[in-house]
């Protein structure tokens, strides 16, 4: 297929040659041709494009083909459409490329060429890196170093330093209602490492698959399990968390009870008891991913599921949300019967979590600095979430924020079929975001939900207002995915 069109100067203010070629259909060919014309500078910013009908006639294509192509390019940010002034080439000079989405196994959203870092980073997964408590960490590190006995500088115990396990026993009981003892805790380098220790590589750990998982979750974790030889079976999620009543023959389930990741519902009280009963009846185990349990804004956090039955629930936690994912420090709170197996998988010596960092974290907790930092960050993230909700109520009231007021991210529910174009528009405007589809289990039975996952903790305090403004600019308008008004 090849079709060309030379446009007259008075129509759009410049001669334009569009080559419709390729095998992907006319709409795709027209989109490619228009993108190429903007990219190559043949269509300058501000240039008005011809109405649908005349361009359709010139090209010998259907009017809807032109309308669809314009709509797509408006959504991607190449064109703008305003009532009364038609469709024009967007004023923004250059496309920006989206950063690859972290943890997404489907691959990045490919945006227009010419790489540049996103101007506004709203990807989930990171706390405000500018808020790391450097002074408090340094003070704890110094104290830990000064007080450390010489044996600290020899090979480490794979269970982790007892000072940290004792500090965590007290902290987790006080803050999360966890019932444990230092000899039931194994230090690891974060949640992901904990999963590896439980399932091993090719079956080395104390647990075996298949593992029931929530139908929305981190693809990175599913991939890690897959490479460990563990089949994951999706469990539907709704506003009350995972539908645990649908658990069948599996003997283990991985849940995010405090705040379903990423959809945001806490596990309903009845489901909490039901899943523990299921584990008892089944001789199974619940893996509790307590990734952001300290960050609840509308009420006191619900205690950890582990408190309901320490012999049936394994709690996994880390400092990745509270302090930084760069520390690679986490913990596993284990039923007695799994402790030996996990330690065997871990090996004879501590080979993962720096012993000095462990001592430093123990000091941070015991000195009260950790509590103070978490309190400060809770206030900061709560205020950001409030600002996000208020901005949406004012600027995009048709877009709902789902889930409870908690954590470091929120899900913005979008009209069906608009997620991809919203992500493209965001990438074009330099706003890095994740879409709900990236978290969906590939075998999930429920219908796709369209939504944006906004990591409101990621920008620094100084950058947040601009990021929020940019986000509001790229949201799809009410009732459509950005269909241009011109024609
Ligand atoms: C759902 C979920 N689980 C767990 C974690 C923590 O992972 P890790 O401790 O391996 O950094 C994260 C990210 O911080 C997460 O988003």
Coordinates of C-alpha atoms and ligand atoms in Angstrom, one line a residue:
X1 CA 0.0 0.0 0.0
X2 CA 1.4 3.4 -0.9
X3 CA -0.5 6.7 -1.0
X4 CA 0.8 10.1 -1.0
X5 CA -0.7 13.5 -0.6
X6 CA 0.7 16.9 -1.3
X7 CA -1.2 19.5 0.8
X8 CA -1.7 23.0 -0.5
X9 CA -0.1 25.9 1.4
X10 CA -3.3 27.7 2.3
X11 CA -4.7 24.7 4.1
X12 CA -2.0 24.2 6.7
X13 CA 0.5 26.9 6.0
X14 CA 3.1 24.5 4.6
X15 CA 3.5 22.0 1.8
X16 CA 3.3 18.5 3.1
X17 CA 3.9 15.2 1.6
X18 CA 2.5 12.2 3.5
X19 CA 3.5 8.7 2.5
X20 CA 1.0 6.1 3.6
X21 CA 2.9 2.9 3.4
X22 CA 3.4 -0.3 5.4
X23 CA 1.3 -3.3 6.1
X24 CA -0.3 -2.3 9.4
X25 CA -3.4 -0.7 7.9
X26 CA -4.3 2.9 6.9
X27 CA -4.8 4.3 10.4
X28 CA -1.4 3.1 11.5
X29 CA 0.2 4.3 8.3
X30 CA -1.3 7.8 8.7
X31 CA -0.2 7.9 12.4
X32 CA 3.3 7.0 11.4
X33 CA 3.4 9.5 8.6
X34 CA 2.1 12.3 10.8
X35 CA 4.6 11.5 13.5
X36 CA 7.4 11.4 11.0
X37 CA 6.3 14.8 9.7
X38 CA 6.3 16.3 13.2
X39 CA 9.5 14.6 14.2
X40 CA 11.3 15.7 11.0
X41 CA 10.1 19.3 11.4
X42 CA 8.0 19.3 8.3
X43 CA 5.0 20.0 10.5
X44 CA 6.1 22.8 12.9
X45 CA 4.7 23.3 16.4
X46 CA 1.4 25.2 16.2
X47 CA 0.6 24.2 12.6
X48 CA -3.1 23.6 12.1
X49 CA -3.9 20.3 10.5
X50 CA -6.7 20.0 7.9
X51 CA -10.2 19.0 8.9
X52 CA -10.9 15.3 8.9
X53 CA -13.1 15.4 5.8
X54 CA -10.6 17.2 3.5
X55 CA -7.6 15.1 4.6
X56 CA -9.7 12.0 4.2
X57 CA -10.6 13.1 0.6
X58 CA -7.1 14.0 -0.3
X59 CA -5.8 10.6 1.0
X60 CA -8.7 8.5 -0.2
X61 CA -9.3 7.1 3.3
X62 CA -12.4 7.1 5.5
X63 CA -13.1 10.1 7.6
X64 CA -13.0 7.9 10.7
X65 CA -9.5 6.8 9.9
X66 CA -8.3 10.4 10.1
X67 CA -10.3 11.1 13.2
X68 CA -8.8 8.0 14.9
X69 CA -5.3 8.9 13.9
X70 CA -5.7 12.4 15.2
X71 CA -7.2 11.1 18.5
X72 CA -4.3 8.7 19.0
X73 CA -1.7 11.5 18.3
X74 CA -3.5 13.9 20.7
X75 CA -3.4 11.2 23.4
X76 CA 0.3 10.7 22.7
X77 CA 0.8 14.4 22.9
X78 CA 2.0 15.0 19.4
X79 CA -1.1 17.0 18.5
X80 CA -3.5 19.2 20.5
X81 CA -7.2 19.7 19.9
X82 CA -9.3 22.5 21.1
X83 CA -12.9 23.4 20.4
X84 CA -12.9 26.2 17.8
X85 CA -9.3 26.1 16.9
X86 CA -9.0 22.7 15.4
X87 CA -6.2 20.2 15.6
X88 CA -2.7 21.5 15.8
X89 CA 0.8 20.3 16.2
X90 CA 1.6 20.5 19.9
X91 CA 3.9 23.3 21.0
X92 CA 6.2 21.0 22.8
X93 CA 9.3 20.7 20.6
X94 CA 10.6 17.2 21.2
X95 CA 9.3 13.9 22.3
X96 CA 10.6 12.3 25.5
X97 CA 11.2 8.7 25.9
X98 CA 9.7 6.8 28.9
X99 CA 12.1 5.1 31.3
X100 CA 11.6 1.4 31.4
X101 CA 9.1 0.6 34.1
X102 CA 10.7 -1.0 37.1
X103 CA 9.4 -4.5 38.0
X104 CA 7.4 -4.6 34.8
X105 CA 7.9 -7.9 32.9
X106 CA 5.8 -6.8 29.9
X107 CA 8.5 -4.4 29.0
X108 CA 8.5 -0.6 28.8
X109 CA 5.9 1.5 27.1
X110 CA 7.7 2.5 24.0
X111 CA 7.2 6.2 23.5
X112 CA 8.5 8.5 20.7
X113 CA 12.3 8.5 20.1
X114 CA 15.1 10.7 21.5
X115 CA 16.0 9.6 25.0
X116 CA 15.7 11.9 27.9
X117 CA 15.1 11.2 31.6
X118 CA 11.5 11.8 32.7
X119 CA 11.0 15.3 34.1
X120 CA 8.5 14.0 36.6
X121 CA 9.0 10.6 38.2
X122 CA 5.8 9.2 39.6
X123 CA 6.7 5.6 39.3
X124 CA 5.8 3.5 42.3
X125 CA 8.4 1.6 44.3
X126 CA 10.6 4.3 45.9
X127 CA 10.4 6.4 49.0
X128 CA 11.4 10.1 48.8
X129 CA 15.1 9.5 48.3
X130 CA 15.9 13.1 49.4
X131 CA 14.4 12.3 52.8
X132 CA 16.8 9.5 53.8
X133 CA 17.8 10.3 57.4
X134 CA 21.4 10.7 56.7
X135 CA 22.4 12.3 60.1
X136 CA 20.5 9.7 62.1
X137 CA 21.9 6.8 60.1
X138 CA 25.4 8.2 60.4
X139 CA 25.0 8.6 64.2
X140 CA 23.7 5.0 64.5
X141 CA 26.5 3.7 62.2
X142 CA 29.1 5.5 64.3
X143 CA 27.8 4.2 67.6
X144 CA 27.4 0.7 66.1
X145 CA 31.0 0.7 64.9
X146 CA 32.4 2.1 68.2
X147 CA 30.6 -0.5 70.3
X148 CA 31.0 -3.5 68.0
X149 CA 33.0 -6.3 69.5
X150 CA 35.9 -7.6 67.3
X151 CA 33.9 -10.8 66.3
X152 CA 31.6 -8.5 64.3
X153 CA 34.4 -8.2 61.7
X154 CA 34.6 -12.0 61.2
X155 CA 32.1 -14.1 59.2
X156 CA 28.5 -13.3 60.1
X157 CA 25.8 -15.6 61.5
X158 CA 23.3 -16.4 58.7
X159 CA 20.4 -15.7 61.0
X160 CA 21.6 -12.1 61.3
X161 CA 22.9 -10.1 64.2
X162 CA 21.1 -10.9 67.4
X163 CA 21.0 -7.1 68.3
X164 CA 18.9 -6.5 65.2
X165 CA 16.7 -9.6 65.8
X166 CA 16.0 -8.4 69.3
X167 CA 15.3 -4.9 68.2
X168 CA 12.9 -6.2 65.5
X169 CA 11.1 -8.5 67.9
X170 CA 10.2 -5.5 70.1
X171 CA 9.5 -3.1 67.3
X172 CA 7.3 -5.5 65.2
X173 CA 5.3 -6.4 68.3
X174 CA 4.7 -2.8 69.3
X175 CA 4.0 -1.4 65.8
X176 CA 2.6 -4.4 63.8
X177 CA 1.3 -6.7 66.5
X178 CA 3.7 -9.4 65.4
X179 CA 4.2 -12.3 67.9
X180 CA 7.7 -13.7 67.7
X181 CA 11.1 -14.2 69.3
X182 CA 14.7 -13.4 68.1
X183 CA 15.3 -17.0 67.2
X184 CA 12.4 -17.0 64.8
X185 CA 13.7 -14.1 62.8
X186 CA 16.1 -14.5 59.9
X187 CA 17.7 -11.3 58.5
X188 CA 17.8 -11.1 54.7
X189 CA 18.5 -8.5 52.0
X190 CA 14.8 -7.7 51.5
X191 CA 11.5 -9.2 50.5
X192 CA 12.8 -10.6 47.2
X193 CA 15.6 -12.3 48.9
X194 CA 13.2 -13.7 51.5
X195 CA 11.2 -15.3 48.7
X196 CA 14.3 -16.9 47.2
X197 CA 15.3 -18.3 50.6
X198 CA 11.8 -19.8 51.1
X199 CA 11.7 -21.5 47.6
X200 CA 15.4 -21.8 46.8
X201 CA 16.6 -22.2 43.3
X202 CA 14.9 -25.2 41.7
X203 CA 13.4 -26.3 45.0
X204 CA 16.2 -25.8 47.5
X205 CA 14.1 -24.0 50.2
X206 CA 11.6 -25.3 52.7
X207 CA 8.6 -24.4 50.6
X208 CA 7.3 -25.9 47.4
X209 CA 5.0 -24.5 44.7
X210 CA 2.4 -24.0 43.4
X211 CA 1.9 -20.7 45.2
X212 CA -1.4 -18.8 45.1
X213 CA -0.7 -15.1 44.5
X214 CA -2.9 -12.0 44.1
X215 CA -3.9 -11.5 40.5
X216 CA -2.3 -8.0 40.7
X217 CA 1.2 -7.8 42.1
X218 CA 4.8 -7.2 41.1
X219 CA 5.8 -8.9 37.9
X220 CA 9.3 -8.9 39.2
X221 CA 8.3 -11.2 42.1
X222 CA 6.4 -13.5 39.8
X223 CA 9.4 -13.8 37.5
X224 CA 11.7 -14.5 40.5
X225 CA 9.4 -17.3 41.5
X226 CA 9.1 -18.7 38.0
X227 CA 12.9 -18.9 37.7
X228 CA 12.9 -20.7 41.1
X229 CA 10.6 -23.3 39.5
X230 CA 7.5 -22.1 41.3
X231 CA 4.2 -22.0 39.5
X232 CA 2.0 -19.1 40.6
X233 CA -1.7 -19.4 40.5
X234 CA -3.7 -16.1 40.4
X235 CA -6.3 -15.3 43.0
X236 CA -8.8 -12.5 42.1
X237 CA -8.6 -9.3 44.1
X238 CA -11.4 -6.8 44.8
X239 CA -11.7 -3.8 47.1
X240 CA -11.5 -6.1 50.1
X241 CA -8.2 -7.6 49.0
X242 CA -7.6 -11.1 47.8
X243 CA -10.6 -13.4 47.4
X244 CA -9.2 -16.0 49.7
X245 CA -12.4 -18.0 49.6
X246 CA -11.3 -19.1 46.1
X247 CA -8.2 -20.8 47.4
X248 CA -8.2 -24.4 46.3
X249 CA -5.5 -27.0 46.4
X250 CA -2.4 -24.9 46.8
X251 CA -0.6 -25.2 50.2
X252 CA 0.8 -21.7 50.2
X253 CA -0.5 -18.2 49.4
X254 CA 1.3 -14.9 49.1
X255 CA -0.7 -11.9 50.2
X256 CA -0.3 -8.1 50.9
X257 CA -3.0 -8.0 53.7
X258 CA -2.3 -4.5 55.0
X259 CA -2.7 -2.8 51.6
X260 CA -3.2 -4.9 48.5
X261 CA -0.4 -4.1 46.0
X262 CA -1.1 -2.3 43.9
X263 CA -4.9 -2.0 43.9
X264 CA -5.0 -0.7 47.5
X265 CA -7.7 -2.6 49.4
X266 CA -6.8 -4.0 52.9
X267 CA -7.8 -7.6 53.4
X268 CA -11.2 -7.7 54.9
X269 CA -11.5 -8.9 58.6
X270 CA -13.5 -12.0 57.6
X271 CA -11.0 -12.9 54.9
X272 CA -8.1 -12.5 57.4
X273 CA -9.6 -15.1 59.7
X274 CA -10.7 -17.2 56.7
X275 CA -7.2 -17.5 55.2
X276 CA -5.7 -18.4 58.5
X277 CA -8.4 -21.1 59.0
X278 CA -7.6 -22.3 55.4
X279 CA -3.9 -22.6 56.2
X280 CA -4.7 -24.6 59.4
X281 CA -7.1 -26.9 57.6
X282 CA -4.8 -27.4 54.7
X283 CA -1.6 -27.8 56.7
X284 CA -0.4 -24.8 54.6
X285 CA 1.1 -21.4 55.1
X286 CA 0.4 -17.8 54.4
X287 CA 3.3 -15.5 53.2
X288 CA 2.5 -12.0 54.4
X289 CA 4.3 -9.3 52.4
X290 CA 4.2 -6.4 54.9
X291 CA 5.8 -3.9 52.5
X292 CA 4.2 -0.7 53.7
X293 CA 2.3 -1.7 56.9
X294 CA 3.5 1.4 58.8
X295 CA 2.0 3.8 56.4
X296 CA -1.8 4.1 57.0
X297 CA -3.3 7.6 57.1
X298 CA -7.0 7.3 57.8
X299 CA -6.7 5.2 61.0
X300 CA -4.2 3.2 63.0
X301 CA -2.6 0.5 60.8
X302 CA -4.4 -2.9 61.0
X303 CA -2.0 -5.3 62.8
X304 CA -0.1 -7.9 60.8
X305 CA -1.9 -11.1 59.9
X306 CA 1.0 -13.0 61.5
X307 CA -0.4 -12.0 65.0
X308 CA -3.4 -14.3 64.3
X309 CA -1.3 -17.4 64.0
X310 CA 2.5 -17.2 64.2
X311 CA 2.7 -20.9 63.2
X312 CA 0.7 -20.5 60.0
X313 CA 2.0 -17.1 58.7
X314 CA 5.4 -16.1 57.6
X315 CA 5.9 -12.3 57.7
X316 CA 8.3 -10.7 55.3
X317 CA 9.3 -7.1 55.8
X318 CA 12.1 -4.7 54.8
X319 CA 13.3 -1.1 55.0
X320 CA 12.7 -0.6 51.3
X321 CA 9.7 1.7 51.9
X322 CA 10.6 3.1 55.3
X323 CA 14.2 4.0 54.6
X324 CA 15.6 3.0 51.2
X325 CA 15.6 0.1 48.9
X326 CA 19.3 0.7 48.4
X327 CA 20.1 -0.7 51.9
X328 CA 18.9 -4.2 50.9
X329 CA 17.9 -5.0 54.5
X330 CA 14.9 -7.1 55.4
X331 CA 13.6 -9.8 57.8
X332 CA 11.6 -13.0 57.8
X333 CA 9.5 -13.8 60.8
X334 CA 9.1 -17.6 60.7
X335 CA 7.1 -20.4 62.2
X336 CA 9.6 -22.6 64.1
X337 CA 9.4 -25.4 61.6
X338 CA 10.9 -23.3 58.8
X339 CA 13.8 -21.7 60.6
X340 CA 16.3 -24.5 60.0
X341 CA 15.3 -24.9 56.3
X342 CA 15.8 -21.2 55.6
X343 CA 19.1 -21.1 57.4
X344 CA 20.3 -24.1 55.4
X345 CA 19.3 -22.4 52.1
X346 CA 21.1 -19.2 53.3
X347 CA 24.4 -21.0 53.8
X348 CA 26.9 -21.2 56.6
X349 CA 27.8 -17.5 56.7
X350 CA 26.0 -14.2 56.2
X351 CA 26.6 -13.6 52.5
X352 CA 23.9 -11.0 51.9
X353 CA 23.1 -8.4 54.5
X354 CA 26.1 -6.3 55.7
X355 CA 26.6 -6.9 59.4
X356 CA 27.5 -3.3 60.0
X357 CA 24.3 -2.1 58.4
X358 CA 22.4 -4.6 60.6
X359 CA 24.0 -3.2 63.7
X360 CA 23.3 0.3 62.5
X361 CA 19.6 -0.5 61.9
X362 CA 19.4 -2.1 65.3
X363 CA 20.7 1.1 66.9
X364 CA 18.4 3.3 64.8
X365 CA 15.4 1.3 66.1
X366 CA 16.5 1.1 69.7
X367 CA 17.4 4.8 69.9
X368 CA 14.0 5.8 68.6
X369 CA 15.3 7.4 65.4
X370 CA 13.6 4.9 63.2
X371 CA 10.2 5.6 64.8
X372 CA 10.8 9.4 64.4
X373 CA 11.7 9.0 60.8
X374 CA 8.7 6.8 60.0
X375 CA 6.4 9.3 61.8
X376 CA 7.9 12.2 59.7
X377 CA 7.5 10.3 56.5
X378 CA 4.0 9.2 57.3
X379 CA 3.0 12.9 57.7
X380 CA 4.8 13.8 54.4
X381 CA 3.2 11.0 52.4
X382 CA -0.2 11.6 53.9
X383 CA -0.1 15.2 52.9
X384 CA 1.0 14.3 49.4
X385 CA -1.8 11.8 49.0
X386 CA -4.3 14.5 50.3
X387 CA -2.9 16.9 47.7
X388 CA -3.2 14.3 44.9
X389 CA -6.8 13.6 45.9
X390 CA -7.7 17.3 46.1
X391 CA -6.0 18.1 42.7
X392 CA -8.0 15.3 41.1
X393 CA -11.3 16.4 42.7
X394 CA -10.7 19.9 41.3
X395 CA -9.2 19.1 37.9
X396 CA -10.4 15.6 37.0
X397 CA -13.4 14.7 39.1
X398 CA -14.3 11.8 36.8
X399 CA -11.2 10.0 37.8
X400 CA -11.5 8.0 41.1
X401 CA -8.7 7.3 43.5
X402 CA -9.2 3.7 44.6
X403 CA -8.0 1.9 47.7
X404 CA -7.5 3.1 51.3
X405 CA -5.4 6.1 52.4
X406 CA -2.2 4.2 52.9
X407 CA 1.2 3.5 51.5
X408 CA 3.4 5.3 49.0
X409 CA 1.2 5.0 45.8
X410 CA -2.4 5.4 44.7
X411 CA -4.3 3.9 41.8
X412 CA -6.3 6.2 39.6
X413 CA -9.1 4.3 38.0
X414 CA -9.5 5.2 34.3
X415 CA -12.3 4.8 31.8
X416 CA -12.1 1.4 30.1
X417 CA -9.7 1.3 27.2
X418 CA -7.8 4.5 28.0
X419 CA -4.8 3.2 30.0
X420 CA -2.3 2.8 27.2
X421 CA -3.0 6.1 25.6
X422 CA -2.9 7.8 29.0
X423 CA 0.6 6.3 29.5
X424 CA 1.8 7.3 26.1
X425 CA 0.5 10.9 26.7
X426 CA 2.3 10.9 30.1
X427 CA 5.6 9.6 28.6
X428 CA 5.4 12.3 25.9
X429 CA 5.0 15.0 28.6
X430 CA 7.9 13.6 30.5
X431 CA 5.8 12.0 33.3
X432 CA 7.0 8.5 34.2
X433 CA 4.1 6.3 35.5
X434 CA 3.1 2.7 35.6
X435 CA -0.2 1.3 34.4
X436 CA -2.3 -1.3 36.2
X437 CA -1.9 -3.7 33.3
X438 CA 1.8 -4.1 34.1
X439 CA 0.9 -5.7 37.4
X440 CA -1.7 -8.1 36.2
X441 CA -0.9 -11.8 36.4
X442 CA -0.9 -13.1 32.8
X443 CA -3.3 -15.9 33.7
X444 CA -5.7 -13.7 35.7
X445 CA -9.3 -14.7 34.9
X446 CA -10.9 -11.3 35.7
X447 CA -11.3 -8.6 33.2
X448 CA -8.6 -6.0 32.7
X449 CA -9.0 -2.9 34.8
X450 CA -7.6 0.4 33.4
X451 CA -5.7 2.5 35.9
X452 CA -2.6 4.5 36.6
X453 CA -0.4 3.6 39.5
X454 CA 1.0 6.8 40.9
X455 CA 4.0 6.7 43.2
X456 CA 3.5 10.0 45.0
X457 CA 6.4 9.4 47.4
X458 CA 9.0 9.2 44.6
X459 CA 9.6 12.9 43.9
X460 CA 11.5 15.1 46.3
X461 CA 9.4 17.5 48.4
X462 CA 10.6 20.4 46.1
X463 CA 9.6 18.5 42.9
X464 CA 6.2 17.2 44.0
X465 CA 4.0 20.2 43.1
X466 CA 5.3 20.3 39.5
X467 CA 4.9 16.5 39.2
X468 CA 1.3 16.7 40.4
X469 CA 0.5 19.5 37.9
X470 CA 2.1 17.5 35.1
X471 CA 0.0 14.5 36.0
X472 CA -3.2 16.5 35.9
X473 CA -2.3 17.7 32.5
X474 CA -2.0 14.2 31.0
X475 CA -5.1 12.6 32.4
X476 CA -7.8 11.6 29.9
X477 CA -10.7 14.1 29.7
X478 CA -14.1 13.1 31.0
X479 CA -15.9 10.5 28.8
X480 CA -13.1 9.8 26.3
X481 CA -9.5 8.9 25.8
X482 CA -8.7 12.4 24.4
X483 CA -10.7 12.5 21.2
X484 CA -9.9 15.8 19.5
X485 CA -12.5 18.4 19.0
X486 CA -11.5 19.4 15.5
X487 CA -12.8 17.9 12.3
Ligands
LIG1 C1 4.7 -5.3 46.8 C2 6.1 -5.1 47.3 N1 6.6 -6.0 48.1 C3 7.8 -5.9 48.7 C4 8.6 -4.8 48.4 C5 10.0 -4.7 49.0 O1 10.9 -5.4 48.3 P1 12.4 -5.5 48.7 O2 12.4 -5.6 50.2 O3 12.9 -6.7 48.0 O4 13.1 -4.2 48.3 C6 8.1 -3.8 47.5 C7 8.9 -2.7 47.2 O5 9.5 -2.0 48.0 C8 6.8 -4.0 47.0 O6 6.3 -3.0 46.2

